[in-house]
XYZ file of C-alpha atoms in Angstrom:
318
model
C 0.000 0.000 0.000
C 1.225 3.520 -0.809
C 0.254 6.874 0.665
C -2.354 7.478 -2.051
C -4.145 4.311 -0.975
C -3.856 5.331 2.691
C -5.495 8.661 1.851
C -8.268 6.901 -0.108
C -8.792 4.514 2.804
C -9.139 7.432 5.206
C -11.712 9.019 2.895
C -13.797 5.840 3.060
C -13.643 5.842 6.859
C -14.698 9.505 6.970
C -17.615 8.799 4.643
C -18.871 5.894 6.752
C -18.595 7.837 10.009
C -20.358 10.754 8.307
C -23.455 8.587 7.935
C -23.971 8.734 11.696
C -21.907 11.679 12.984
C -22.752 15.225 11.914
C -19.684 17.470 11.770
C -16.665 16.660 13.988
C -14.445 16.338 10.891
C -11.369 17.598 12.731
C -11.891 15.055 15.514
C -12.293 12.212 13.007
C -9.046 13.251 11.316
C -7.253 13.264 14.666
C -8.589 9.786 15.455
C -7.278 8.533 12.106
C -3.927 10.227 12.695
C -3.685 8.653 16.151
C -4.568 5.241 14.712
C -1.700 5.344 12.201
C 0.673 6.904 14.737
C -0.309 4.168 17.235
C -1.360 6.732 19.829
C -4.273 7.385 22.176
C -6.796 10.216 22.230
C -8.447 12.164 25.053
C -11.748 13.770 24.044
C -12.991 16.601 26.232
C -16.428 18.061 25.671
C -19.783 18.826 27.187
C -22.325 16.010 27.564
C -24.263 15.208 24.421
C -21.558 16.093 21.903
C -21.374 12.486 20.572
C -18.000 11.551 22.081
C -19.045 7.986 22.918
C -21.011 7.455 19.700
C -18.088 8.734 17.632
C -15.760 6.164 19.231
C -18.291 3.395 18.510
C -18.599 4.417 14.854
C -14.822 4.678 14.505
C -14.323 1.170 15.884
C -16.987 -0.279 13.579
C -15.587 1.200 10.360
C -12.150 -0.225 11.190
C -13.512 -3.595 12.374
C -11.811 -3.148 15.747
C -12.841 -5.219 18.756
C -14.617 -2.570 20.848
C -14.543 -2.430 24.649
C -16.033 0.121 26.979
C -15.398 0.968 30.635
C -17.649 3.396 32.471
C -15.285 4.939 35.007
C -16.821 5.452 38.460
C -15.386 6.359 41.901
C -15.665 2.765 43.135
C -13.950 1.178 40.118
C -10.900 -0.932 41.009
C -7.822 -1.773 38.864
C -8.859 -5.446 38.697
C -12.178 -4.347 37.180
C -10.179 -3.007 34.234
C -7.345 -5.456 33.633
C -8.892 -8.607 35.141
C -7.623 -11.025 37.782
C -6.728 -14.659 38.431
C -9.744 -16.354 40.014
C -9.658 -19.687 41.816
C -11.609 -22.431 40.058
C -12.890 -24.896 42.670
C -13.677 -27.512 40.007
C -10.110 -27.691 38.731
C -8.404 -26.500 41.951
C -6.417 -23.976 39.928
C -6.401 -20.290 39.122
C -7.943 -19.114 35.847
C -7.395 -15.715 34.295
C -10.567 -13.682 33.985
C -9.701 -10.969 31.470
C -11.038 -7.478 32.001
C -12.544 -5.182 29.334
C -9.043 -3.813 28.676
C -8.393 -6.862 26.461
C -9.769 -5.371 23.256
C -8.525 -3.327 20.304
C -10.288 -0.008 20.852
C -11.058 0.800 24.479
C -13.490 3.592 25.286
C -12.578 4.929 28.731
C -15.773 6.845 29.364
C -15.490 9.760 31.823
C -11.998 8.691 32.803
C -11.669 11.491 35.361
C -14.446 10.051 37.543
C -12.211 7.344 38.975
C -9.345 7.842 41.480
C -5.696 7.955 40.278
C -5.117 4.442 41.657
C -7.545 3.039 39.077
C -6.474 5.432 36.318
C -2.943 4.055 36.754
C -4.167 0.622 35.652
C -4.068 1.984 32.095
C -0.474 3.242 32.183
C 1.298 0.016 31.253
C -1.299 -0.876 28.636
C -1.078 2.529 26.943
C 2.712 2.656 26.931
C 3.740 -0.967 26.346
C 0.526 -2.586 25.062
C 0.647 -5.216 27.746
C -0.639 -5.700 31.292
C 0.928 -7.540 34.206
C -1.330 -9.696 36.387
C 0.219 -11.501 39.372
C 3.681 -10.952 37.937
C 2.883 -12.417 34.511
C 2.759 -10.134 31.436
C -0.140 -10.464 29.006
C 0.325 -8.937 25.558
C -2.455 -6.805 24.069
C -3.291 -6.384 20.390
C -0.907 -4.390 18.200
C -3.931 -2.271 17.299
C -4.775 -1.488 20.921
C -5.925 2.116 21.237
C -7.553 4.087 24.052
C -10.148 6.768 23.376
C -10.923 8.462 26.700
C -13.623 11.041 27.366
C -14.088 13.604 30.085
C -16.572 16.351 30.879
C -14.958 19.769 31.518
C -18.087 21.336 33.011
C -18.727 19.171 36.047
C -15.887 19.032 38.574
C -17.671 17.615 41.637
C -16.746 13.982 42.153
C -13.948 14.022 39.582
C -10.207 13.379 39.863
C -7.909 15.379 37.551
C -5.680 13.126 35.472
C -2.054 13.097 36.716
C 0.609 14.485 34.371
C 2.030 10.987 33.834
C -1.380 9.789 32.654
C -1.923 12.806 30.389
C 1.505 12.322 28.813
C 0.409 8.890 27.556
C -2.218 10.500 25.296
C -1.042 11.529 21.860
C -3.865 14.054 21.411
C -6.248 15.976 23.576
C -9.127 17.224 21.468
C -11.703 19.702 22.722
C -15.142 19.157 21.231
C -17.347 22.225 20.948
C -21.026 22.564 20.189
C -22.099 22.099 16.555
C -23.019 24.982 14.296
C -26.696 25.873 13.848
C -26.929 24.019 10.504
C -25.187 20.942 11.958
C -27.439 20.926 15.001
C -30.483 21.193 12.747
C -29.317 18.064 10.893
C -28.795 16.277 14.219
C -32.321 17.123 15.377
C -33.841 16.173 12.023
C -32.000 12.825 12.001
C -32.190 11.703 15.610
C -35.236 13.627 16.795
C -37.559 11.194 15.017
C -36.028 8.076 16.575
C -36.638 6.505 19.939
C -34.113 4.666 22.085
C -30.372 4.319 21.646
C -29.069 4.245 18.070
C -26.244 1.876 17.109
C -23.741 2.643 14.314
C -25.089 -0.284 12.279
C -28.597 1.213 12.452
C -27.275 4.306 10.671
C -25.694 2.245 7.901
C -22.098 2.547 9.150
C -20.222 -0.328 7.505
C -16.838 -1.969 8.050
C -14.388 -0.745 5.404
C -11.064 -1.956 6.841
C -9.756 -5.272 8.119
C -6.638 -6.179 10.056
C -4.589 -6.968 6.921
C -5.412 -3.647 5.250
C -4.717 -1.727 8.440
C -1.318 -3.393 8.800
C -0.454 -2.441 5.216
C -1.501 1.157 5.876
C 0.674 1.303 8.997
C 3.622 0.061 6.941
C 3.033 2.838 4.411
C 2.958 5.450 7.177
C 6.201 4.077 8.610
C 7.883 4.749 5.254
C 7.034 8.469 5.241
C 10.186 10.600 5.154
C 11.017 12.937 8.032
C 13.807 15.306 7.030
C 16.481 16.591 9.382
C 15.111 20.118 8.975
C 11.652 19.060 10.177
C 13.191 17.092 13.061
C 14.995 20.260 14.160
C 11.763 22.241 13.807
C 9.881 19.789 16.047
C 12.708 19.836 18.585
C 12.876 23.646 18.701
C 9.101 23.941 19.064
C 8.868 21.474 21.951
C 11.908 22.879 23.752
C 10.429 26.375 23.513
C 7.619 25.236 25.841
C 10.257 24.733 28.555
C 11.859 28.136 28.021
C 8.885 30.506 28.102
C 7.925 32.288 31.324
C 4.238 31.655 30.576
C 4.580 27.933 31.318
C 5.595 26.460 34.646
C 6.207 23.039 33.083
C 6.903 22.362 29.429
C 6.349 19.346 27.188
C 8.314 16.124 27.627
C 10.780 14.507 25.186
C 8.069 11.883 24.576
C 5.833 14.618 23.214
C 8.489 15.619 20.656
C 8.784 12.048 19.404
C 4.999 11.662 19.277
C 4.572 14.965 17.438
C 6.969 13.697 14.776
C 5.088 10.369 14.546
C 1.773 12.153 14.247
C 3.144 14.461 11.537
C 4.173 11.426 9.481
C 0.696 9.958 9.824
C -0.911 13.246 8.803
C 1.332 13.435 5.736
C 0.206 9.969 4.652
C -3.453 10.936 5.144
C -2.788 13.846 2.773
C -1.237 11.405 0.243
C 2.320 12.644 0.795
C 5.343 10.462 1.513
C 7.190 13.300 3.231
C 6.463 15.601 6.176
C 6.163 19.372 5.763
C 6.207 22.027 8.518
C 2.454 22.555 8.101
C 1.893 18.997 9.376
C 3.701 19.895 12.585
C 1.890 23.220 12.940
C -1.522 21.609 12.488
C -0.879 19.007 15.204
C 1.115 21.062 17.705
C -1.939 22.205 19.671
C -3.647 18.811 20.221
C -0.273 17.180 20.962
C 0.977 19.783 23.453
C -2.054 21.396 25.146
C -2.378 18.678 27.812
C 1.357 18.319 28.458
C 2.092 21.847 29.702
C 1.203 23.699 32.916
C 0.581 27.450 32.982
C 2.711 29.598 35.259
C 0.945 31.335 38.171
C 1.489 34.723 36.486
C -0.148 33.530 33.260
C -3.089 32.131 35.207
C -3.581 35.450 37.002
C -3.599 37.219 33.634
C -6.272 34.805 32.409
C -4.069 33.215 29.763
C -4.902 29.766 28.389
C -2.490 26.980 27.453
C -3.855 26.930 23.898
C -3.098 30.626 23.519
C 0.482 30.234 24.780
C 1.201 27.230 22.542
C -0.257 28.966 19.497
C 2.025 31.919 20.151
C 5.052 29.619 20.341
C 4.054 27.966 17.045
C 3.760 31.356 15.342
C 7.168 32.465 16.618
C 9.025 29.233 15.804
C 11.122 29.461 12.649
C 9.849 26.861 10.190
C 12.203 25.362 7.573
C 11.662 26.435 3.972
């Protein structure tokens, strides 16, 4: 498979998701980019903005084994990864796998569970394996986490630790739809009763494991020039040097920004990365990895605003 075929494949996925999801084109593109960059996505938005339904449609189009965990304050790590249970019939322990053993995991309202339980995802997100009673269990190569959180309601929530946030390739903020988009939503779903499944809206599977593996191989062959590498490095390091940020982005974020830029280039049918790929992805890659300084907070600055300023000031290669 070449990059032209990867781009055509992405167009098919967008078209299928578009049968059920109105708008959210930027979010769909980020999900596709994360898929080919083998990263995870954190979706933040108000209730009712189709975060969960979007993840379900995305998994169906790609024929990914879908798993969902509703995060609650009483959720325990074993509820996520599973545990060895004693079988009285065989007098031996048997592994009872948790919902983490899937290909696309929807971590719904991830900030409603304490950090102890959130940490159960760390090994899986970083190494694509989990350790139960000292024995590692390998997850699928296509394992991907799509987490959601509600920014409006803070009572009963637990902010994600920096180590957890750093495992996410993107943090995407979902806003409300435009008036025309919302009209289409009401006209489509306002005449139905009950919960709607992606299959009910005609969303079909357009990719299988073999095709997805070929697409990943094509993305891996995308060229990243030394000039673009330097550009990524300078941009990420600038987050650690500005007085507006108390804590800048990690070296992992620089590597992931470069990976994501390669995936975006392939989605645009290019076998090389350009500075515009980095600029387009800098905000979703970096916004959750930096901490504002107290002075910037007092001034009412936002992390997005600071990062955008750094992107505009960074010298891009020509």
